[in-house]
JSON list of C-alpha atoms in Angstrom, two decimals:
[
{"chain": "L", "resi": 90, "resn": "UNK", "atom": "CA", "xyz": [18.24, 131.18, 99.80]},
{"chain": "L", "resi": 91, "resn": "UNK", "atom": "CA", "xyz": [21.39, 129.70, 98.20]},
{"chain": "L", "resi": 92, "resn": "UNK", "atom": "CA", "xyz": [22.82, 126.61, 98.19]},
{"chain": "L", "resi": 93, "resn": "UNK", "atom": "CA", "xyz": [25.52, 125.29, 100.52]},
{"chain": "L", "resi": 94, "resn": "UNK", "atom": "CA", "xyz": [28.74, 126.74, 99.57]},
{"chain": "L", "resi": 95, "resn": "UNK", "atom": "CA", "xyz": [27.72, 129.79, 98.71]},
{"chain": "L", "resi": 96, "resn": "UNK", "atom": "CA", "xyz": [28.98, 133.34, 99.77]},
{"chain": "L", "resi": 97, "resn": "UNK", "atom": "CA", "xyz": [26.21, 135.71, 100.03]},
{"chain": "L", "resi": 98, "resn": "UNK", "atom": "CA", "xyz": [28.81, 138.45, 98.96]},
{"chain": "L", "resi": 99, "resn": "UNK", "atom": "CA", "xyz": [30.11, 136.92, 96.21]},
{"chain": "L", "resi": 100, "resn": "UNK", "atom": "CA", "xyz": [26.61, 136.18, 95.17]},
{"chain": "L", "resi": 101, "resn": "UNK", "atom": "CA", "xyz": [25.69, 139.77, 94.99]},
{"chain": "L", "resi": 102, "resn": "UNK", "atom": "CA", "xyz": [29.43, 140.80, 93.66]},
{"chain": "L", "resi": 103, "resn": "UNK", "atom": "CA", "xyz": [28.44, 138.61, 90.88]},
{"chain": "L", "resi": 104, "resn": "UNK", "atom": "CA", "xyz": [24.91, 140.26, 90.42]},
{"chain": "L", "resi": 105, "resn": "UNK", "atom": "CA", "xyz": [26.88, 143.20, 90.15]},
{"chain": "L", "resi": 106, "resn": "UNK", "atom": "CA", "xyz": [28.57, 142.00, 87.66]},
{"chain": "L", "resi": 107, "resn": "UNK", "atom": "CA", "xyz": [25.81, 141.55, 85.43]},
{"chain": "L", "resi": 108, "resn": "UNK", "atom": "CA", "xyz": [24.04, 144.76, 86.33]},
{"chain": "L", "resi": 109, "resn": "UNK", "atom": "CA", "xyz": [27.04, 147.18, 85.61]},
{"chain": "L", "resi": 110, "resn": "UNK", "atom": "CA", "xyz": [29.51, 145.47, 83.93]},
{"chain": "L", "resi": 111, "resn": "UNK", "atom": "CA", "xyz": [27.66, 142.90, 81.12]},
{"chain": "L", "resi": 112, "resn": "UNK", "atom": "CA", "xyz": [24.83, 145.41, 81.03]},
{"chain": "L", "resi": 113, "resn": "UNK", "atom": "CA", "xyz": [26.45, 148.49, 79.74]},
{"chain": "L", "resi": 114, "resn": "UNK", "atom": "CA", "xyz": [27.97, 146.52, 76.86]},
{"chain": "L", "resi": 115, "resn": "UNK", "atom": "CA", "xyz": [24.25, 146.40, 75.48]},
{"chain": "L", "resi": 116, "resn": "UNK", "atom": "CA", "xyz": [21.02, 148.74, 74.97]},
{"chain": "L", "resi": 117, "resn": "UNK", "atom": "CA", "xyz": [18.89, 146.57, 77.40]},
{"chain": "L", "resi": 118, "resn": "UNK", "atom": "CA", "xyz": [15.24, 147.02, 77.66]},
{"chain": "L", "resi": 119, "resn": "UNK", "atom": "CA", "xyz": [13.46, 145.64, 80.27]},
{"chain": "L", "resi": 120, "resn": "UNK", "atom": "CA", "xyz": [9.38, 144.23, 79.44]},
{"chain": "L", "resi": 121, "resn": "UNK", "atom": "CA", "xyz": [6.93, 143.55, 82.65]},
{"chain": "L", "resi": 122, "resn": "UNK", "atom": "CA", "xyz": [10.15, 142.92, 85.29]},
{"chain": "L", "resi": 123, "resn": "UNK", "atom": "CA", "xyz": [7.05, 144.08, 87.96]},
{"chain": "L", "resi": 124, "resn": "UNK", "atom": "CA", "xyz": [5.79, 140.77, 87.20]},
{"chain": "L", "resi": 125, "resn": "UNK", "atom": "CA", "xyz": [8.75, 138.71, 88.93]},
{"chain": "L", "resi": 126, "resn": "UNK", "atom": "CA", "xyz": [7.26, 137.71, 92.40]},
{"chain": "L", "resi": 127, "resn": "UNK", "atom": "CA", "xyz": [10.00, 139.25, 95.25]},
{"chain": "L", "resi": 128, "resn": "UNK", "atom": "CA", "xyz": [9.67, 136.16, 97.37]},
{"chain": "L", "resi": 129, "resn": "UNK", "atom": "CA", "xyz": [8.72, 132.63, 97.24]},
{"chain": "L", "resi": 130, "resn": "UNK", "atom": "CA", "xyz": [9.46, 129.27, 95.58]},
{"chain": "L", "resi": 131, "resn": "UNK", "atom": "CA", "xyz": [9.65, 130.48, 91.61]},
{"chain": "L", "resi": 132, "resn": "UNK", "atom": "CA", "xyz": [11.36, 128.53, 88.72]},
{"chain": "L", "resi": 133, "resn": "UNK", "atom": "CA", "xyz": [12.63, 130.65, 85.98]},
{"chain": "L", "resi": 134, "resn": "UNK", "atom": "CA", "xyz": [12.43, 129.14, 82.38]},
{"chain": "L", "resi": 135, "resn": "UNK", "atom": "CA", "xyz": [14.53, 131.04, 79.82]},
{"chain": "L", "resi": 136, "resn": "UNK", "atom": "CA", "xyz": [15.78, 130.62, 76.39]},
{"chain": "L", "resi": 137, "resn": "UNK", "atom": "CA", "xyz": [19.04, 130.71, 75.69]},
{"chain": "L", "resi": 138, "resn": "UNK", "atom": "CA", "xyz": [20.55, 132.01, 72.44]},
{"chain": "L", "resi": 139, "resn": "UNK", "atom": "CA", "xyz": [24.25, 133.36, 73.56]},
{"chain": "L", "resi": 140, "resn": "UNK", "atom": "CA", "xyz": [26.42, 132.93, 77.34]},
{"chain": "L", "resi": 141, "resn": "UNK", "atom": "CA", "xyz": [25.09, 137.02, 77.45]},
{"chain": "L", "resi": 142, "resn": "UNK", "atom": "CA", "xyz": [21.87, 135.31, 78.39]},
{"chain": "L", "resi": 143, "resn": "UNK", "atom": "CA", "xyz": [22.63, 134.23, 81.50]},
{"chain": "L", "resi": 144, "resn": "UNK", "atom": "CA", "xyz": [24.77, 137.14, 82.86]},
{"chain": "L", "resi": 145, "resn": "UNK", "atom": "CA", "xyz": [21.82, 139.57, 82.29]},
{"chain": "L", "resi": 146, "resn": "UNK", "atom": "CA", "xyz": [19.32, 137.69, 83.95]},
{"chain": "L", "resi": 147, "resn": "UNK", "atom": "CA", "xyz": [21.49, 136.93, 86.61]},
{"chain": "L", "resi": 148, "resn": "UNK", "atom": "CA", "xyz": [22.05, 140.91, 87.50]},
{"chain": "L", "resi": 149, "resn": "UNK", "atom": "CA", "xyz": [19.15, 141.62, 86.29]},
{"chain": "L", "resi": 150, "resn": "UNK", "atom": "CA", "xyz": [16.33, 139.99, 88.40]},
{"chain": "L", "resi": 151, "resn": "UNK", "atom": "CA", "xyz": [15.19, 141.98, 91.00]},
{"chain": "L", "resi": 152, "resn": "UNK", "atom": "CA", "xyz": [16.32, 139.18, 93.97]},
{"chain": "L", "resi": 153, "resn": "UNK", "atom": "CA", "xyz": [18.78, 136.42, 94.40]},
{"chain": "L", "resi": 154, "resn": "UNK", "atom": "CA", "xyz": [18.98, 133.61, 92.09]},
{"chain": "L", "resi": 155, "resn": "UNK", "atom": "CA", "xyz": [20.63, 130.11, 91.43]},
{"chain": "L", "resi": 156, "resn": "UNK", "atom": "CA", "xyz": [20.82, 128.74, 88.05]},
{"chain": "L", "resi": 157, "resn": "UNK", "atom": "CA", "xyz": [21.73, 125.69, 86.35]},
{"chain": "L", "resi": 158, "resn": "UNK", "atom": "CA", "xyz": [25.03, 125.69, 84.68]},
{"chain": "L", "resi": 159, "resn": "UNK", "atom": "CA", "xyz": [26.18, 123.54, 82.77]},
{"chain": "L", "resi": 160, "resn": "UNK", "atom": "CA", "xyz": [29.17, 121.76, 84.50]},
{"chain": "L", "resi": 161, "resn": "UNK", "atom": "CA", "xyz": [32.08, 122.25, 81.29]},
{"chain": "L", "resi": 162, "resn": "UNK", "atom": "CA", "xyz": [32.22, 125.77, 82.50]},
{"chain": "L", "resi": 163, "resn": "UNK", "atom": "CA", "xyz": [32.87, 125.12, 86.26]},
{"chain": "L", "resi": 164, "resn": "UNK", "atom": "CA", "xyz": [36.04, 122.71, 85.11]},
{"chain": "L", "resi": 165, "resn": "UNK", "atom": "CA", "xyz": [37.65, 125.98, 83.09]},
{"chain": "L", "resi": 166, "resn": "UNK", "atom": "CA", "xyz": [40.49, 127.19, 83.99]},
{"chain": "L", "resi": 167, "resn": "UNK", "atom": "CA", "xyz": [42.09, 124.95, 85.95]},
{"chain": "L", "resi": 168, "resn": "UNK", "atom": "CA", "xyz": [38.74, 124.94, 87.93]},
{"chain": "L", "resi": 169, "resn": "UNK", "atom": "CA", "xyz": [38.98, 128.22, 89.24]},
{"chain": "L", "resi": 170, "resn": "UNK", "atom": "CA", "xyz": [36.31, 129.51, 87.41]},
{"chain": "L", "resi": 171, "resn": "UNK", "atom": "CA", "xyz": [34.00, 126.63, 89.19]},
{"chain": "L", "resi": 172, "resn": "UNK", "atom": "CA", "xyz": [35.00, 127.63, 92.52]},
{"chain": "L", "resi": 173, "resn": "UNK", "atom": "CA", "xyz": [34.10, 131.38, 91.44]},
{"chain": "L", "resi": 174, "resn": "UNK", "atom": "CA", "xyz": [30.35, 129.88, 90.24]},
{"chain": "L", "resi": 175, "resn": "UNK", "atom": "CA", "xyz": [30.28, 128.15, 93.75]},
{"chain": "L", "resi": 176, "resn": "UNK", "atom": "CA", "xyz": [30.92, 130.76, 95.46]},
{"chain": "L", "resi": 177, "resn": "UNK", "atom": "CA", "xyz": [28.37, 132.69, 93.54]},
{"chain": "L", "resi": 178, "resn": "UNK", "atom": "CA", "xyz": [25.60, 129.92, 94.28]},
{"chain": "L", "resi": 179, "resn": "UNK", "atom": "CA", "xyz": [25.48, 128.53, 90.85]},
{"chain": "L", "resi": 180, "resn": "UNK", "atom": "CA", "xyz": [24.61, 124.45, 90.42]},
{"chain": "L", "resi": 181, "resn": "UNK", "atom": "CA", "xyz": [26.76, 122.63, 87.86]},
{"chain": "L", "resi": 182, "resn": "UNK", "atom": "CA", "xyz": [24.86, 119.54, 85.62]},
{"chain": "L", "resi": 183, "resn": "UNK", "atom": "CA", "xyz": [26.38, 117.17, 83.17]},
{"chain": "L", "resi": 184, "resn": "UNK", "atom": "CA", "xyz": [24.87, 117.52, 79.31]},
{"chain": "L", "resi": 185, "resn": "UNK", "atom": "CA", "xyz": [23.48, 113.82, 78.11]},
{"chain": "L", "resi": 186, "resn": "UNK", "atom": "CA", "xyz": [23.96, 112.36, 82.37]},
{"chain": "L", "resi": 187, "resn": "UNK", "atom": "CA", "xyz": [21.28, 111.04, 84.50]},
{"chain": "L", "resi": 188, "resn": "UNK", "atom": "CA", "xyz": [22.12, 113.13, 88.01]},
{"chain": "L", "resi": 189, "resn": "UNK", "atom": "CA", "xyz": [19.37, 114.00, 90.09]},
{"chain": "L", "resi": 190, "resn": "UNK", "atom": "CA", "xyz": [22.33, 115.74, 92.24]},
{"chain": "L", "resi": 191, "resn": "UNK", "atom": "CA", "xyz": [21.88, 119.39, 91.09]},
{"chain": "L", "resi": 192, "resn": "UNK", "atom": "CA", "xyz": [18.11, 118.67, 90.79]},
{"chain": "L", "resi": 193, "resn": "UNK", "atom": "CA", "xyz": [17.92, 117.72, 94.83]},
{"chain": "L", "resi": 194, "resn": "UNK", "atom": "CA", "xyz": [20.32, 120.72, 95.27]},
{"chain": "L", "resi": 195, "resn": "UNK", "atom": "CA", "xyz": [17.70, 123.31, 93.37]},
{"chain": "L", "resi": 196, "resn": "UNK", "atom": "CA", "xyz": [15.23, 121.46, 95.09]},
{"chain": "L", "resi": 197, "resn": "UNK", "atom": "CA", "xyz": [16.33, 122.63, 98.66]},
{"chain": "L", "resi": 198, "resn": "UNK", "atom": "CA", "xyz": [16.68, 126.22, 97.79]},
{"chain": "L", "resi": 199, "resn": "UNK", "atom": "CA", "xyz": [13.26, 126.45, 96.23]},
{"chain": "L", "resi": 200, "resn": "UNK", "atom": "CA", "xyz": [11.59, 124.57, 99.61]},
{"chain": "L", "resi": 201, "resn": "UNK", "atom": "CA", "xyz": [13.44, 127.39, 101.29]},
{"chain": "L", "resi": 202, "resn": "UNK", "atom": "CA", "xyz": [11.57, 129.80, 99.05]},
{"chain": "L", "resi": 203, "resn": "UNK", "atom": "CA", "xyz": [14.58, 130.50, 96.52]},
{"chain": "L", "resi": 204, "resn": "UNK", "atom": "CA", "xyz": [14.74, 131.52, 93.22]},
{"chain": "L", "resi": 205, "resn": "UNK", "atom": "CA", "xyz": [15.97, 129.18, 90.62]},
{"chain": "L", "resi": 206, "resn": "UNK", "atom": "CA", "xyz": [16.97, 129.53, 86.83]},
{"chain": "L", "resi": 207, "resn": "UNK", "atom": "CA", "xyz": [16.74, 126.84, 84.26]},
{"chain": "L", "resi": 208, "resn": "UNK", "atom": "CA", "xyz": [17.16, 127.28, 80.61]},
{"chain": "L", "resi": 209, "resn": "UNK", "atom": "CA", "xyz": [15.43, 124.31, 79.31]},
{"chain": "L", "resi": 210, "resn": "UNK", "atom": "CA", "xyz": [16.99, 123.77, 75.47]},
{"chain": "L", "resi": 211, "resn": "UNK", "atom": "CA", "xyz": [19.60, 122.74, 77.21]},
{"chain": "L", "resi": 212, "resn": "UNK", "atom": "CA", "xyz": [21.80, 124.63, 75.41]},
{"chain": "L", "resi": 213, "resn": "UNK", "atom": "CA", "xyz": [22.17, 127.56, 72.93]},
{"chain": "L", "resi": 214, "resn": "UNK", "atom": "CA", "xyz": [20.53, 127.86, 69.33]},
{"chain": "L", "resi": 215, "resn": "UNK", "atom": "CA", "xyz": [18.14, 129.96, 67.73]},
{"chain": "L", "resi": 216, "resn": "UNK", "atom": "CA", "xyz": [16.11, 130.80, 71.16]},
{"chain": "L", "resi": 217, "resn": "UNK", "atom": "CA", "xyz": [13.04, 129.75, 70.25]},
{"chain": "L", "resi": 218, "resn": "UNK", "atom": "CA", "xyz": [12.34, 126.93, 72.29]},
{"chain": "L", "resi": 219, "resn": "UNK", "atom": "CA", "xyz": [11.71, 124.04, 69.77]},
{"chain": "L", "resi": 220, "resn": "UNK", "atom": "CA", "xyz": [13.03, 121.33, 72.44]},
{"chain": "L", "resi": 221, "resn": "UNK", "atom": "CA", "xyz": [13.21, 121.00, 76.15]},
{"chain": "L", "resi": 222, "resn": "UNK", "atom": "CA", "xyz": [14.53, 118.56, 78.69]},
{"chain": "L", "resi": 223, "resn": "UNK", "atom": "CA", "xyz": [12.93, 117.73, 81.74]},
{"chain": "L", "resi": 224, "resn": "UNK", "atom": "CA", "xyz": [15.01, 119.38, 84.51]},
{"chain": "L", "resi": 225, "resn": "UNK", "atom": "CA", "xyz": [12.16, 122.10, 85.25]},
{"chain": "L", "resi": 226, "resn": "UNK", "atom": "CA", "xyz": [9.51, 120.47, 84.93]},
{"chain": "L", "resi": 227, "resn": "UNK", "atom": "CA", "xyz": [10.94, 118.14, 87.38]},
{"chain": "L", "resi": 228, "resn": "UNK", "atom": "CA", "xyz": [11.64, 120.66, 90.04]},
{"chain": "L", "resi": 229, "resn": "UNK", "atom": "CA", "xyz": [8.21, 122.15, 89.70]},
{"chain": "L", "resi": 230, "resn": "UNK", "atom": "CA", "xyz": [6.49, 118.88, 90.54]},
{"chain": "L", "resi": 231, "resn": "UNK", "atom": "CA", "xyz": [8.77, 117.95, 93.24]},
{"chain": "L", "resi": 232, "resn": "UNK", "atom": "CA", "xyz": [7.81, 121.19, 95.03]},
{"chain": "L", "resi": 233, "resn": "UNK", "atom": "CA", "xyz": [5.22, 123.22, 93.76]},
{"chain": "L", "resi": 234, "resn": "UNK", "atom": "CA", "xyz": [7.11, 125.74, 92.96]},
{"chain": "L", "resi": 235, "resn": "UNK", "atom": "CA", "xyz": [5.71, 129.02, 90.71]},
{"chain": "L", "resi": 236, "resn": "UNK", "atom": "CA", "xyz": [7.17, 129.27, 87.17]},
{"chain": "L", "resi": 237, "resn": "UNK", "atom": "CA", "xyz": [8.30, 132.40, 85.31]},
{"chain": "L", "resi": 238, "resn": "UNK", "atom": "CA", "xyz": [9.04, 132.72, 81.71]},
{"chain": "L", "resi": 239, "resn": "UNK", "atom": "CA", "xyz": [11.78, 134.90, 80.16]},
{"chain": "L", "resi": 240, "resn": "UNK", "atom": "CA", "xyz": [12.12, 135.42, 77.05]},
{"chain": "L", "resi": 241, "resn": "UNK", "atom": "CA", "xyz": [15.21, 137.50, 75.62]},
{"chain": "L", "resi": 242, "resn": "UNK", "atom": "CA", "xyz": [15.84, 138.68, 72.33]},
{"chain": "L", "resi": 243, "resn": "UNK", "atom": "CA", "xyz": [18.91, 140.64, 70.28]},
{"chain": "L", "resi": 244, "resn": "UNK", "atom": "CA", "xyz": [22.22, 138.74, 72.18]},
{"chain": "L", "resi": 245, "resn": "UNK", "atom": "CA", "xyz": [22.73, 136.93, 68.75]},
{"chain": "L", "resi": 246, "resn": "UNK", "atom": "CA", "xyz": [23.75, 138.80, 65.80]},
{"chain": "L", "resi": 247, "resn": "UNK", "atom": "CA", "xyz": [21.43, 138.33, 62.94]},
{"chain": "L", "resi": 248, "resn": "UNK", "atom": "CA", "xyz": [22.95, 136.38, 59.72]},
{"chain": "L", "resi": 249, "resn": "UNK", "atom": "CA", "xyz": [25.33, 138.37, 57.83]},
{"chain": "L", "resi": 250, "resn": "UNK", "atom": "CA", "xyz": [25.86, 141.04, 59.81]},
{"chain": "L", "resi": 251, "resn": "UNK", "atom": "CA", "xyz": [29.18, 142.68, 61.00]},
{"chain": "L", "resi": 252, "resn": "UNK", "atom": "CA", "xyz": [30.36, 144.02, 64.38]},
{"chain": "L", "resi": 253, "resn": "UNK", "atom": "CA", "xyz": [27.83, 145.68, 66.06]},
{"chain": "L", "resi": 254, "resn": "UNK", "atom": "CA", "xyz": [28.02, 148.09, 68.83]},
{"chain": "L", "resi": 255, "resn": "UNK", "atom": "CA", "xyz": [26.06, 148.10, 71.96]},
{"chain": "L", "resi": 256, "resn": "UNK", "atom": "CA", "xyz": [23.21, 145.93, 70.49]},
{"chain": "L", "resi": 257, "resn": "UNK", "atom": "CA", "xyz": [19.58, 146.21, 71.36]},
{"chain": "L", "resi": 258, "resn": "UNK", "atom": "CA", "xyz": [18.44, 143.61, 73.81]},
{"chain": "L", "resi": 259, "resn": "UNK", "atom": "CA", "xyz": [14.98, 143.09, 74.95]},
{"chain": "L", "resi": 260, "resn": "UNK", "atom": "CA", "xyz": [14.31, 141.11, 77.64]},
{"chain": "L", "resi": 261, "resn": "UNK", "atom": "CA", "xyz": [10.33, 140.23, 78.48]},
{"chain": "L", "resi": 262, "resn": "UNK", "atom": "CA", "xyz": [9.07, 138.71, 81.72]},
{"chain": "L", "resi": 263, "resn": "UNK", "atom": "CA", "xyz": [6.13, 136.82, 81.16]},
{"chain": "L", "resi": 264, "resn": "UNK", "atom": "CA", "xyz": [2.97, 136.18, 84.15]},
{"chain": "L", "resi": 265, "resn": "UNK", "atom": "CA", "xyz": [3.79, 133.86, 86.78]},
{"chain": "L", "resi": 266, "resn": "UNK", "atom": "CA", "xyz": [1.75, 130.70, 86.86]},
{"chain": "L", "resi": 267, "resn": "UNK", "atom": "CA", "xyz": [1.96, 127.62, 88.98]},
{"chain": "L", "resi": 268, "resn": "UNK", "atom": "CA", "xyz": [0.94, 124.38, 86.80]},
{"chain": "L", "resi": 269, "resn": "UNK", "atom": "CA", "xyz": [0.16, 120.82, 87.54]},
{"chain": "L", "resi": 270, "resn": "UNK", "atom": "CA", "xyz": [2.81, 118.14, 86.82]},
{"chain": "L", "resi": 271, "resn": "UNK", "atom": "CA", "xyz": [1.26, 114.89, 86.59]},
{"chain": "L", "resi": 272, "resn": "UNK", "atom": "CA", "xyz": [3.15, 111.91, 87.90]},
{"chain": "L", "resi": 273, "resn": "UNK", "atom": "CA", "xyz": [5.13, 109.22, 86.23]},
{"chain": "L", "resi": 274, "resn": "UNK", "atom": "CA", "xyz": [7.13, 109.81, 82.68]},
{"chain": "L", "resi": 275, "resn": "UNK", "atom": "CA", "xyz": [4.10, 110.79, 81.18]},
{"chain": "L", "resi": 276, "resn": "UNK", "atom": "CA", "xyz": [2.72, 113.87, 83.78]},
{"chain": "L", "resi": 277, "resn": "UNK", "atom": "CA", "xyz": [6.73, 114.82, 83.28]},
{"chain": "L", "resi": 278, "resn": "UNK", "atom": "CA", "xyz": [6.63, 114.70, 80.03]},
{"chain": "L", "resi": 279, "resn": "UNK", "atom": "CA", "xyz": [3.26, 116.60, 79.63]},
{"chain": "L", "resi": 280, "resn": "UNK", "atom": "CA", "xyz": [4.51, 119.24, 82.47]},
{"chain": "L", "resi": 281, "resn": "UNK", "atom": "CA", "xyz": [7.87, 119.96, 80.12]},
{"chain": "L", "resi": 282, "resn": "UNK", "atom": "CA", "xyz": [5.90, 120.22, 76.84]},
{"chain": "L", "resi": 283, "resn": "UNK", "atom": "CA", "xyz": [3.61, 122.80, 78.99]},
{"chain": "L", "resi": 284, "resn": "UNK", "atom": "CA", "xyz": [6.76, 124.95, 80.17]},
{"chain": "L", "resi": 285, "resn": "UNK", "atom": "CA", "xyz": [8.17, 124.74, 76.35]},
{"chain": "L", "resi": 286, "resn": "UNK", "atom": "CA", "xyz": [4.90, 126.17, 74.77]},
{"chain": "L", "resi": 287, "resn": "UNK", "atom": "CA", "xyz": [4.44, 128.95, 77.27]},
{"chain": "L", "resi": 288, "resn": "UNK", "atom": "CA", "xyz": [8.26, 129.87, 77.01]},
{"chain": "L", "resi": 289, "resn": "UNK", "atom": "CA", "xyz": [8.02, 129.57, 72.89]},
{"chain": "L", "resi": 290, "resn": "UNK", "atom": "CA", "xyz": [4.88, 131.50, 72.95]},
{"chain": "L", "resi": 291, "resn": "UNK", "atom": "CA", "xyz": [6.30, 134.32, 75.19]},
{"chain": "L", "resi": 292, "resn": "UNK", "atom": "CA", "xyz": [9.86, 134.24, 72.61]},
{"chain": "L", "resi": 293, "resn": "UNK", "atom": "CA", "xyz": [7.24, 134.69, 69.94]},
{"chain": "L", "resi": 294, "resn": "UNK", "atom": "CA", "xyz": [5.27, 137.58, 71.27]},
{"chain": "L", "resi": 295, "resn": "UNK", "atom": "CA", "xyz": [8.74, 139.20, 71.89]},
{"chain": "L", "resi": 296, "resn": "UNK", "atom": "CA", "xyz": [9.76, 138.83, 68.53]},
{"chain": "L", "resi": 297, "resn": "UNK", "atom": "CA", "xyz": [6.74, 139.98, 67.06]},
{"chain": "L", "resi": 298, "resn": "UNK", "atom": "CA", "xyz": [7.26, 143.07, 69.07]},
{"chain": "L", "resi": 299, "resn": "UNK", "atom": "CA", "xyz": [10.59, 143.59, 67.98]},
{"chain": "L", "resi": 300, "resn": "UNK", "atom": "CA", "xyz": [9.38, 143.70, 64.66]},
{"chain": "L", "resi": 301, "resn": "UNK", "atom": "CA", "xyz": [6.73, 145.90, 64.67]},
{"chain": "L", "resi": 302, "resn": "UNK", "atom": "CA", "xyz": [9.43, 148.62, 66.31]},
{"chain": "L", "resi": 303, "resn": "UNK", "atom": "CA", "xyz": [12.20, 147.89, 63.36]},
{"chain": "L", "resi": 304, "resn": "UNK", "atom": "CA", "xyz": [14.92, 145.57, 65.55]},
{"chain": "L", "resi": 305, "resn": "UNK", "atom": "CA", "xyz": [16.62, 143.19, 64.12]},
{"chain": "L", "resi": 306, "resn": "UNK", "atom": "CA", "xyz": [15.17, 139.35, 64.25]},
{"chain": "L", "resi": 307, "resn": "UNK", "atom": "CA", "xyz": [17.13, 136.55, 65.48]},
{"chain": "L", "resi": 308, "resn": "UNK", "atom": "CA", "xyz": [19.58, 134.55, 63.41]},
{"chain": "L", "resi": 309, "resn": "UNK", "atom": "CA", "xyz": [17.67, 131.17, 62.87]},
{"chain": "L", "resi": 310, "resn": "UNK", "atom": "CA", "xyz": [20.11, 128.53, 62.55]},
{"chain": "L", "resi": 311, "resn": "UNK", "atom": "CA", "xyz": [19.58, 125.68, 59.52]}
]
């Protein structure tokens, strides 16, 4: 399911994209992607480190997808690029707005059983989840949808480091669950501080793994 506007085409051009294109340029390895379920209403949460973060995922996971995006990128280029993200399926939201817009937009395609990918900081840091906004927590009470965690690790080149060629990049898919969002501020507000502590904790297990097999950590900003 995408959203209206949407080329189903251009969608998959674009996954293409991702898969053979953005792929190469890194040594991806690819942790529990069995674990994605291949149909159904299922929320992706994801940290987000680097844009190479959302080009991966988007090629990929193993079906369709519609993420959040935030909308500066759909006014580049004379708003060409937008059109191009349209046309692709992706949903633009405003940084710091109130707009339920995008939210009642995601919520359609994941009533028709869609897939849809939020990356909760909001935008990019260190990856590790210390803050989230509300946006999936939100769409997961309004319609039940099942959440799975990605975490991804190795986009960002670690502090003092120079060029580096095809860098490792792990990406781990964590177990599907389907949780209980309360109602009112609070249940949201519980709900998001649920999603945040299962996507940290999944970030966490990934970096541990990364090194106890010698790859590089993450650059932790100050």
């Amino acid at each position: 399911m995408l959203p209206e506007g949407a080329t189903t085409w251009v969608h998959h051009f674009g996954r293409g994209i991702g898969r053979f294109i953005v792929r190469p340029a890194f040594r991806v390895k690819l942790h529990g992607v069995e674990r994605v379920p291949r149909d159904g209403a299922l929320v992706v949460i994801a940290n987000h480190s680097t844009m190479a973060e959302p080009q991966l995922l988007f090629g990929m996971l193993p079906r369709p997808s519609v993420f959040l995006v935030k909308a500066e990128l759909f006014e580049a280029a004379g708003g060409l690029l937008g059109r191009f993200f349209r046309k692709l399926g992706q949903i633009p939201v405003k940084r710091g707005e109130v707009d339920r817009k995008p939210l009642v937009t995601a919520v359609g395609v994941l009533k028709e059983g869609g897939l849809v990918g939020v990356f909760p900081e909001g935008t990019r840091g260190a990856g590790d989840v210390a803050n989230a906004e509300r946006g999936a927590a939100w769409l997961v009470r309004s319609t039940g949808a099942t959440v799975l965690p990605v975490a991804t690790r190795g986009t960002l080149r670690p502090e003092g480091s120079g060029r580096r060629f095809r860098p490792r990049v792990d990406i781990m898919f964590g177990e599907p669950f389907t949780p209980e969002i309360g109602k009112g501020r609070a249940g949201l507000e519980q709900g998001t501080e649920l999603l945040r502590g299962e996507l940290a904790a999944l970030v966490k297990t990934l970096d541990g793994w990364r090194a106890e097999n010698g790859f590089d950590a993450p650059r932790r900003h100050k």
